[in-house]
């Protein structure tokens, strides 16, 4: 049996329980947890979510089951545009309360660090509203947050992609830079939906390069529905990560491996949209760093990284150790936080979960069983959830 001690939110020691007990025999603790017969794992990291929005899209799920594609729905005014309208109508307080509830659901499923995107505002005023909600959550809620500006999630009605890109570069990004400089808002990443009928490769490059120049990490949607050479672009620009990649080319995989650009794979999306699965096996075999995300959004309603790991193993042929790494240390890498999160190491933040099983594999094996398995979720050395 091994023990862990956290001090000021960081892991101070790891080792056999008897050694830890002897080393800290004179220390006082707020709480001691008996983990006999249980497993301690790093807190899970969700590397891709869209958690700030209003209005459900269950009716679109019915349409998809009847054969409609993602782009069929998008071009008919549904999808992202439907959610944009509802999100613009919602108050900031309403959006915060719904985000708070969703993040609590993720915490109970073992997630302690979440990437949170804007992108259902599109106009500067509405994007800022979403980003203020994310900033408030970052300051007030226990879960760790990596904030992503995703104003290029879709082309706003009444604009061309070129006009939207110009607006983002000339107006959105300078405002974000000003707010960051004043300490009003902290943004970590910039995202663009690089896709046919949305933002082409040139517009994507312009927006991402502008974000990079103001210090944002590049972490964007690419090669999801059509081969766009987004992976090659990510490698060229020094992107931290590219998400989706269902349609990535062989050359794109090679380029990402060489550049250390992380592939954030989203098995829930491929499952729910009936897309072909990302080629996780080829990526891993060629040396790409593979992370996982839930892609939580109105189109892929999943809070659970244990279920994401299960789908990754079954549908993308990842091993359980590969899936666990992809949902912890590699996902932290995708967010530029692998030096502080994603593994149980002395000096790292004390984020971990305790599961009621003698083998950690049960967290993946028991599909949908995480609510019964997870007994404790600890963030910065404090118990945030106890079953």
Tab-separated table of C-alpha atoms in Angstrom:
chain	number	residue	atom	x	y	z
A	1	UNK	CA	0.000	0.000	0.000
A	2	UNK	CA	1.261	3.466	-0.883
A	3	UNK	CA	0.499	6.761	0.799
A	4	UNK	CA	0.412	10.370	-0.348
A	5	UNK	CA	0.645	13.633	1.565
A	6	UNK	CA	-0.352	17.034	0.225
A	7	UNK	CA	0.931	20.362	1.544
A	8	UNK	CA	-0.520	23.714	0.424
A	9	UNK	CA	-2.302	21.938	-2.408
A	10	UNK	CA	0.797	20.216	-3.788
A	11	UNK	CA	1.991	16.641	-3.371
A	12	UNK	CA	4.741	16.590	-0.745
A	13	UNK	CA	5.492	12.885	-0.558
A	14	UNK	CA	4.606	9.567	-2.199
A	15	UNK	CA	5.651	6.153	-0.953
A	16	UNK	CA	4.722	3.029	1.007
A	17	UNK	CA	2.104	3.826	3.639
A	18	UNK	CA	4.313	2.780	6.561
A	19	UNK	CA	7.144	5.026	5.359
A	20	UNK	CA	4.778	7.980	4.920
A	21	UNK	CA	3.235	7.398	8.351
A	22	UNK	CA	6.664	7.315	9.974
A	23	UNK	CA	7.921	10.340	8.052
A	24	UNK	CA	4.931	12.451	9.069
A	25	UNK	CA	4.161	10.927	12.470
A	26	UNK	CA	4.243	14.356	14.127
A	27	UNK	CA	2.261	16.151	11.407
A	28	UNK	CA	-1.377	17.172	11.718
A	29	UNK	CA	-3.882	16.600	8.929
A	30	UNK	CA	-7.312	17.968	8.139
A	31	UNK	CA	-8.391	14.500	7.062
A	32	UNK	CA	-6.993	11.001	6.727
A	33	UNK	CA	-8.510	8.621	4.165
A	34	UNK	CA	-8.135	4.870	4.530
A	35	UNK	CA	-7.493	3.624	1.005
A	36	UNK	CA	-6.918	-0.022	1.921
A	37	UNK	CA	-8.028	-2.178	-0.995
A	38	UNK	CA	-8.685	0.873	-3.165
A	39	UNK	CA	-6.848	2.646	-5.997
A	40	UNK	CA	-5.578	6.207	-6.127
A	41	UNK	CA	-5.360	7.731	-9.603
A	42	UNK	CA	-4.479	11.190	-10.920
A	43	UNK	CA	-7.461	13.491	-11.353
A	44	UNK	CA	-8.816	13.098	-14.878
A	45	UNK	CA	-8.246	15.867	-17.414
A	46	UNK	CA	-10.867	16.678	-20.054
A	47	UNK	CA	-8.962	18.269	-22.921
A	48	UNK	CA	-11.915	19.485	-25.021
A	49	UNK	CA	-15.315	20.808	-23.896
A	50	UNK	CA	-17.923	23.403	-24.875
A	51	UNK	CA	-19.692	23.774	-21.515
A	52	UNK	CA	-21.162	27.320	-21.709
A	53	UNK	CA	-24.426	27.441	-23.623
A	54	UNK	CA	-28.205	27.698	-23.342
A	55	UNK	CA	-30.902	25.703	-25.123
A	56	UNK	CA	-30.937	21.942	-25.617
A	57	UNK	CA	-30.728	20.160	-28.962
A	58	UNK	CA	-32.370	16.841	-28.197
A	59	UNK	CA	-34.572	17.335	-31.276
A	60	UNK	CA	-31.432	17.229	-33.423
A	61	UNK	CA	-30.476	13.893	-31.934
A	62	UNK	CA	-33.787	12.587	-33.288
A	63	UNK	CA	-32.899	14.030	-36.704
A	64	UNK	CA	-29.501	12.354	-36.637
A	65	UNK	CA	-31.040	9.019	-35.771
A	66	UNK	CA	-33.237	9.460	-38.849
A	67	UNK	CA	-30.158	9.964	-41.040
A	68	UNK	CA	-29.405	13.712	-41.042
A	69	UNK	CA	-25.705	14.579	-41.026
A	70	UNK	CA	-24.003	17.210	-38.894
A	71	UNK	CA	-23.668	19.582	-41.870
A	72	UNK	CA	-27.284	18.926	-42.991
A	73	UNK	CA	-28.453	20.242	-39.633
A	74	UNK	CA	-25.915	23.089	-39.596
A	75	UNK	CA	-26.911	24.329	-43.061
A	76	UNK	CA	-30.604	24.211	-42.097
A	77	UNK	CA	-29.952	26.684	-39.275
A	78	UNK	CA	-29.529	24.134	-36.512
A	79	UNK	CA	-26.393	22.971	-34.762
A	80	UNK	CA	-24.060	25.727	-33.625
A	81	UNK	CA	-26.338	28.487	-34.991
A	82	UNK	CA	-29.306	27.205	-32.958
A	83	UNK	CA	-27.230	27.266	-29.783
A	84	UNK	CA	-25.805	30.708	-30.604
A	85	UNK	CA	-29.304	32.186	-30.673
A	86	UNK	CA	-30.273	30.664	-27.311
A	87	UNK	CA	-26.943	31.566	-25.707
A	88	UNK	CA	-27.207	35.182	-26.826
A	89	UNK	CA	-30.668	35.362	-25.211
A	90	UNK	CA	-29.472	33.947	-21.875
A	91	UNK	CA	-28.217	36.165	-19.071
A	92	UNK	CA	-24.695	35.898	-17.742
A	93	UNK	CA	-26.028	34.566	-14.445
A	94	UNK	CA	-28.080	31.875	-16.190
A	95	UNK	CA	-25.028	30.767	-18.142
A	96	UNK	CA	-22.902	30.654	-14.992
A	97	UNK	CA	-25.434	28.553	-13.076
A	98	UNK	CA	-25.693	26.012	-15.895
A	99	UNK	CA	-21.891	25.900	-16.235
A	100	UNK	CA	-21.545	25.383	-12.482
A	101	UNK	CA	-23.941	22.430	-12.603
A	102	UNK	CA	-22.137	20.865	-15.565
A	103	UNK	CA	-18.708	21.229	-13.979
A	104	UNK	CA	-20.035	19.610	-10.797
A	105	UNK	CA	-21.189	16.639	-12.878
A	106	UNK	CA	-17.718	16.389	-14.412
A	107	UNK	CA	-16.095	16.557	-10.963
A	108	UNK	CA	-18.246	13.695	-9.685
A	109	UNK	CA	-17.048	11.678	-12.689
A	110	UNK	CA	-13.443	12.263	-11.637
A	111	UNK	CA	-12.460	15.250	-13.788
A	112	UNK	CA	-10.340	17.818	-11.948
A	113	UNK	CA	-9.057	19.907	-14.888
A	114	UNK	CA	-11.310	20.970	-17.777
A	115	UNK	CA	-10.658	22.871	-20.982
A	116	UNK	CA	-13.616	25.279	-21.423
A	117	UNK	CA	-14.342	26.972	-24.757
A	118	UNK	CA	-16.397	29.979	-25.709
A	119	UNK	CA	-17.821	29.900	-29.239
A	120	UNK	CA	-21.605	30.166	-28.960
A	121	UNK	CA	-21.549	33.970	-29.019
A	122	UNK	CA	-19.546	34.646	-32.212
A	123	UNK	CA	-20.129	38.433	-31.919
A	124	UNK	CA	-17.567	40.150	-29.679
A	125	UNK	CA	-20.103	41.234	-27.044
A	126	UNK	CA	-21.476	37.711	-26.683
A	127	UNK	CA	-18.082	36.016	-26.760
A	128	UNK	CA	-16.967	38.292	-23.934
A	129	UNK	CA	-20.084	37.324	-21.987
A	130	UNK	CA	-19.157	33.653	-22.299
A	131	UNK	CA	-15.524	34.285	-21.398
A	132	UNK	CA	-16.575	36.253	-18.292
A	133	UNK	CA	-18.641	33.237	-17.229
A	134	UNK	CA	-15.612	30.962	-17.693
A	135	UNK	CA	-13.410	33.427	-15.796
A	136	UNK	CA	-15.877	33.533	-12.896
A	137	UNK	CA	-15.923	29.740	-12.785
A	138	UNK	CA	-12.108	29.688	-12.804
A	139	UNK	CA	-12.055	31.993	-9.782
A	140	UNK	CA	-14.973	30.606	-7.770
A	141	UNK	CA	-15.214	26.858	-8.445
A	142	UNK	CA	-12.825	24.145	-7.260
A	143	UNK	CA	-12.279	22.460	-10.631
A	144	UNK	CA	-9.237	23.559	-12.635
A	145	UNK	CA	-10.042	25.406	-15.864
A	146	UNK	CA	-8.081	26.057	-19.055
A	147	UNK	CA	-9.941	28.840	-20.900
A	148	UNK	CA	-10.181	28.831	-24.692
A	149	UNK	CA	-11.358	31.639	-26.953
A	150	UNK	CA	-13.312	30.010	-29.795
A	151	UNK	CA	-14.935	32.961	-31.525
A	152	UNK	CA	-14.213	31.243	-34.853
A	153	UNK	CA	-16.524	28.331	-34.012
A	154	UNK	CA	-18.834	29.229	-36.922
A	155	UNK	CA	-19.298	32.029	-39.440
A	156	UNK	CA	-21.893	34.483	-38.073
A	157	UNK	CA	-24.998	34.999	-40.162
A	158	UNK	CA	-24.611	37.939	-42.516
A	159	UNK	CA	-20.838	37.602	-42.780
A	160	UNK	CA	-18.437	35.714	-44.994
A	161	UNK	CA	-15.645	33.657	-43.467
A	162	UNK	CA	-13.167	36.301	-44.642
A	163	UNK	CA	-15.153	39.078	-42.950
A	164	UNK	CA	-15.483	37.031	-39.756
A	165	UNK	CA	-11.741	36.347	-39.689
A	166	UNK	CA	-10.996	40.060	-40.216
A	167	UNK	CA	-13.347	40.972	-37.352
A	168	UNK	CA	-11.697	38.476	-35.008
A	169	UNK	CA	-8.184	39.668	-35.846
A	170	UNK	CA	-8.980	43.402	-35.808
A	171	UNK	CA	-11.485	43.571	-32.929
A	172	UNK	CA	-11.852	40.399	-30.846
A	173	UNK	CA	-8.201	39.579	-30.209
A	174	UNK	CA	-7.098	43.140	-29.357
A	175	UNK	CA	-9.925	43.341	-26.796
A	176	UNK	CA	-8.892	40.036	-25.253
A	177	UNK	CA	-5.303	41.245	-25.071
A	178	UNK	CA	-6.452	44.400	-23.273
A	179	UNK	CA	-8.569	42.456	-20.769
A	180	UNK	CA	-5.717	40.065	-20.102
A	181	UNK	CA	-3.251	42.905	-19.571
A	182	UNK	CA	-5.656	44.509	-17.066
A	183	UNK	CA	-6.067	41.246	-15.144
A	184	UNK	CA	-9.795	41.078	-15.848
A	185	UNK	CA	-9.667	37.830	-17.780
A	186	UNK	CA	-7.177	34.997	-18.316
A	187	UNK	CA	-7.340	33.153	-21.649
A	188	UNK	CA	-5.029	30.198	-22.281
A	189	UNK	CA	-5.840	28.958	-25.785
A	190	UNK	CA	-7.194	29.979	-29.180
A	191	UNK	CA	-9.414	27.712	-31.286
A	192	UNK	CA	-10.850	27.780	-34.824
A	193	UNK	CA	-13.259	25.332	-36.487
A	194	UNK	CA	-11.239	24.563	-39.620
A	195	UNK	CA	-13.786	22.879	-41.872
A	196	UNK	CA	-15.441	23.057	-45.312
A	197	UNK	CA	-18.216	25.627	-45.187
A	198	UNK	CA	-16.788	27.185	-42.019
A	199	UNK	CA	-13.175	28.506	-41.887
A	200	UNK	CA	-10.801	27.427	-44.626
A	201	UNK	CA	-7.105	26.770	-44.120
A	202	UNK	CA	-5.973	30.317	-44.944
A	203	UNK	CA	-8.478	31.999	-42.603
A	204	UNK	CA	-7.633	29.468	-39.901
A	205	UNK	CA	-3.916	30.194	-40.282
A	206	UNK	CA	-4.455	33.964	-40.019
A	207	UNK	CA	-6.571	33.724	-36.854
A	208	UNK	CA	-4.343	31.190	-35.117
A	209	UNK	CA	-1.160	33.062	-35.967
A	210	UNK	CA	-2.665	36.288	-34.586
A	211	UNK	CA	-3.613	34.500	-31.374
A	212	UNK	CA	-0.166	32.989	-31.045
A	213	UNK	CA	1.438	36.417	-31.412
A	214	UNK	CA	-0.465	37.620	-28.338
A	215	UNK	CA	0.668	34.624	-26.296
A	216	UNK	CA	-2.222	32.189	-26.696
A	217	UNK	CA	-1.614	28.469	-27.157
A	218	UNK	CA	-2.970	27.081	-30.435
A	219	UNK	CA	-5.488	24.306	-29.775
A	220	UNK	CA	-8.009	23.956	-32.597
A	221	UNK	CA	-10.619	21.810	-34.392
A	222	UNK	CA	-9.278	20.154	-37.531
A	223	UNK	CA	-9.790	17.364	-40.076
A	224	UNK	CA	-13.110	16.339	-38.541
A	225	UNK	CA	-15.612	16.033	-41.398
A	226	UNK	CA	-13.304	16.577	-44.379
A	227	UNK	CA	-9.528	16.319	-44.911
A	228	UNK	CA	-8.393	19.946	-44.544
A	229	UNK	CA	-4.642	19.507	-43.929
A	230	UNK	CA	-5.303	20.968	-40.482
A	231	UNK	CA	-2.837	18.589	-38.835
A	232	UNK	CA	-0.084	19.804	-41.150
A	233	UNK	CA	-1.066	23.403	-40.348
A	234	UNK	CA	-0.969	22.700	-36.619
A	235	UNK	CA	2.529	21.268	-36.902
A	236	UNK	CA	3.657	24.230	-39.033
A	237	UNK	CA	2.356	26.806	-36.524
A	238	UNK	CA	3.675	25.024	-33.437
A	239	UNK	CA	0.196	24.212	-32.179
A	240	UNK	CA	-0.081	22.698	-28.726
A	241	UNK	CA	-2.907	20.436	-29.969
A	242	UNK	CA	-5.359	19.671	-32.760
A	243	UNK	CA	-8.731	18.102	-31.928
A	244	UNK	CA	-10.966	15.597	-33.785
A	245	UNK	CA	-8.757	14.367	-36.687
A	246	UNK	CA	-11.211	11.781	-37.987
A	247	UNK	CA	-10.059	12.709	-41.527
A	248	UNK	CA	-6.371	13.335	-40.835
A	249	UNK	CA	-3.888	12.386	-43.553
A	250	UNK	CA	-0.863	10.143	-43.144
A	251	UNK	CA	1.326	13.185	-43.775
A	252	UNK	CA	-0.542	15.060	-41.059
A	253	UNK	CA	0.122	12.293	-38.538
A	254	UNK	CA	3.824	12.306	-39.415
A	255	UNK	CA	3.991	16.092	-39.105
A	256	UNK	CA	2.251	16.116	-35.718
A	257	UNK	CA	4.602	13.462	-34.349
A	258	UNK	CA	7.662	15.410	-35.468
A	259	UNK	CA	6.347	18.689	-34.033
A	260	UNK	CA	5.209	17.319	-30.667
A	261	UNK	CA	1.687	18.483	-31.504
A	262	UNK	CA	-0.884	16.605	-29.421
A	263	UNK	CA	-3.887	14.848	-30.999
A	264	UNK	CA	-6.988	15.385	-28.858
A	265	UNK	CA	-9.327	12.583	-29.861
A	266	UNK	CA	-13.050	12.686	-29.107
A	267	UNK	CA	-14.602	9.218	-29.269
A	268	UNK	CA	-18.007	10.486	-28.125
A	269	UNK	CA	-18.307	12.674	-31.231
A	270	UNK	CA	-17.424	9.913	-33.664
A	271	UNK	CA	-19.860	7.635	-31.817
A	272	UNK	CA	-22.798	10.051	-31.727
A	273	UNK	CA	-22.327	11.421	-35.258
A	274	UNK	CA	-21.569	7.963	-36.676
A	275	UNK	CA	-18.291	9.221	-38.106
A	276	UNK	CA	-15.354	6.996	-38.836
A	277	UNK	CA	-13.144	6.636	-35.793
A	278	UNK	CA	-9.929	8.654	-35.521
A	279	UNK	CA	-6.903	6.479	-36.284
A	280	UNK	CA	-5.618	6.433	-32.726
A	281	UNK	CA	-3.633	3.244	-33.248
A	282	UNK	CA	-1.647	4.666	-36.181
A	283	UNK	CA	-1.053	7.928	-34.311
A	284	UNK	CA	0.254	6.126	-31.249
A	285	UNK	CA	2.409	3.783	-33.304
A	286	UNK	CA	3.962	6.768	-35.128
A	287	UNK	CA	4.749	8.637	-31.912
A	288	UNK	CA	1.959	11.210	-31.751
A	289	UNK	CA	1.014	12.315	-28.230
A	290	UNK	CA	-2.642	11.274	-27.932
A	291	UNK	CA	-5.045	12.894	-25.464
A	292	UNK	CA	-8.766	12.440	-24.919
A	293	UNK	CA	-11.664	14.815	-24.392
A	294	UNK	CA	-15.396	14.455	-23.869
A	295	UNK	CA	-16.308	17.183	-26.402
A	296	UNK	CA	-19.176	17.991	-24.019
A	297	UNK	CA	-21.614	20.220	-25.933
A	298	UNK	CA	-25.286	20.148	-27.004
A	299	UNK	CA	-24.293	17.806	-29.845
A	300	UNK	CA	-22.294	15.333	-27.683
A	301	UNK	CA	-23.761	15.338	-24.199
A	302	UNK	CA	-21.245	13.455	-22.085
A	303	UNK	CA	-19.723	14.498	-18.736
A	304	UNK	CA	-17.788	11.295	-18.094
A	305	UNK	CA	-14.122	10.788	-18.921
A	306	UNK	CA	-14.316	7.145	-17.701
A	307	UNK	CA	-16.901	6.530	-20.438
A	308	UNK	CA	-14.706	8.392	-22.946
A	309	UNK	CA	-11.796	6.108	-22.027
A	310	UNK	CA	-13.997	3.031	-22.457
A	311	UNK	CA	-15.086	4.171	-25.943
A	312	UNK	CA	-11.461	4.921	-26.837
A	313	UNK	CA	-10.470	1.370	-25.926
A	314	UNK	CA	-13.374	-0.364	-27.675
A	315	UNK	CA	-13.812	1.801	-30.771
A	316	UNK	CA	-10.323	3.228	-31.301
A	317	UNK	CA	-8.407	0.133	-30.124
A	318	UNK	CA	-6.403	1.914	-27.460
A	319	UNK	CA	-5.142	-0.134	-24.528
A	320	UNK	CA	-6.366	0.757	-21.047
A	321	UNK	CA	-2.970	2.182	-19.991
A	322	UNK	CA	-2.911	4.288	-23.184
A	323	UNK	CA	-6.422	5.566	-22.490
A	324	UNK	CA	-5.582	6.441	-18.887
A	325	UNK	CA	-2.466	8.346	-19.999
A	326	UNK	CA	-4.534	10.101	-22.670
A	327	UNK	CA	-7.052	11.229	-20.035
A	328	UNK	CA	-4.434	12.418	-17.540
A	329	UNK	CA	-0.830	13.383	-18.369
A	330	UNK	CA	-1.319	13.676	-22.152
A	331	UNK	CA	-4.510	15.721	-21.767
A	332	UNK	CA	-2.612	17.979	-19.362
A	333	UNK	CA	0.105	18.299	-22.028
A	334	UNK	CA	-2.531	19.353	-24.574
A	335	UNK	CA	-3.392	22.240	-22.234
A	336	UNK	CA	0.212	23.175	-21.464
A	337	UNK	CA	-0.138	21.947	-17.880
A	338	UNK	CA	1.714	18.621	-17.762
A	339	UNK	CA	4.346	20.176	-15.486
A	340	UNK	CA	1.693	20.706	-12.765
A	341	UNK	CA	-1.148	18.282	-13.544
A	342	UNK	CA	-1.880	14.835	-14.925
A	343	UNK	CA	0.258	12.542	-12.775
A	344	UNK	CA	1.005	11.701	-9.147
A	345	UNK	CA	4.459	13.210	-8.594
A	346	UNK	CA	6.030	15.145	-5.757
A	347	UNK	CA	5.655	18.864	-6.404
A	348	UNK	CA	2.619	18.549	-8.656
A	349	UNK	CA	-0.834	19.783	-7.731
A	350	UNK	CA	-2.652	17.383	-5.403
A	351	UNK	CA	-5.480	16.381	-7.733
A	352	UNK	CA	-6.505	12.736	-7.516
A	353	UNK	CA	-9.405	10.333	-7.218
A	354	UNK	CA	-9.941	7.291	-5.026
A	355	UNK	CA	-11.884	4.403	-6.510
A	356	UNK	CA	-13.397	1.493	-4.632
A	357	UNK	CA	-11.612	-1.261	-6.545
A	358	UNK	CA	-8.369	-3.139	-6.091
A	359	UNK	CA	-7.474	-2.651	-9.779
A	360	UNK	CA	-7.548	0.743	-11.482
A	361	UNK	CA	-8.763	-0.803	-14.747
A	362	UNK	CA	-12.275	-1.029	-13.274
A	363	UNK	CA	-12.675	2.704	-13.919
A	364	UNK	CA	-12.597	1.942	-17.665
A	365	UNK	CA	-13.955	-1.599	-17.619
A	366	UNK	CA	-17.198	-0.757	-15.802
A	367	UNK	CA	-18.930	1.195	-18.579
A	368	UNK	CA	-21.149	3.742	-16.858
A	369	UNK	CA	-20.137	2.448	-13.427
A	370	UNK	CA	-18.001	5.390	-12.345
A	371	UNK	CA	-20.657	6.839	-10.027
A	372	UNK	CA	-20.412	3.770	-7.812
A	373	UNK	CA	-16.637	3.391	-8.164
A	374	UNK	CA	-15.448	6.917	-7.413
A	375	UNK	CA	-15.422	7.476	-3.660
A	376	UNK	CA	-13.359	10.663	-3.405
A	377	UNK	CA	-12.370	13.484	-5.724
A	378	UNK	CA	-9.567	15.641	-4.333
A	379	UNK	CA	-8.419	18.964	-5.813
A	380	UNK	CA	-5.405	20.833	-4.441
A	381	UNK	CA	-5.300	18.390	-1.534
A	382	UNK	CA	-8.893	19.069	-0.433
A	383	UNK	CA	-11.822	16.656	-0.664
A	384	UNK	CA	-14.236	18.196	-3.161
A	385	UNK	CA	-16.525	15.214	-3.581
A	386	UNK	CA	-17.178	12.277	-1.290
A	387	UNK	CA	-19.582	9.509	-2.223
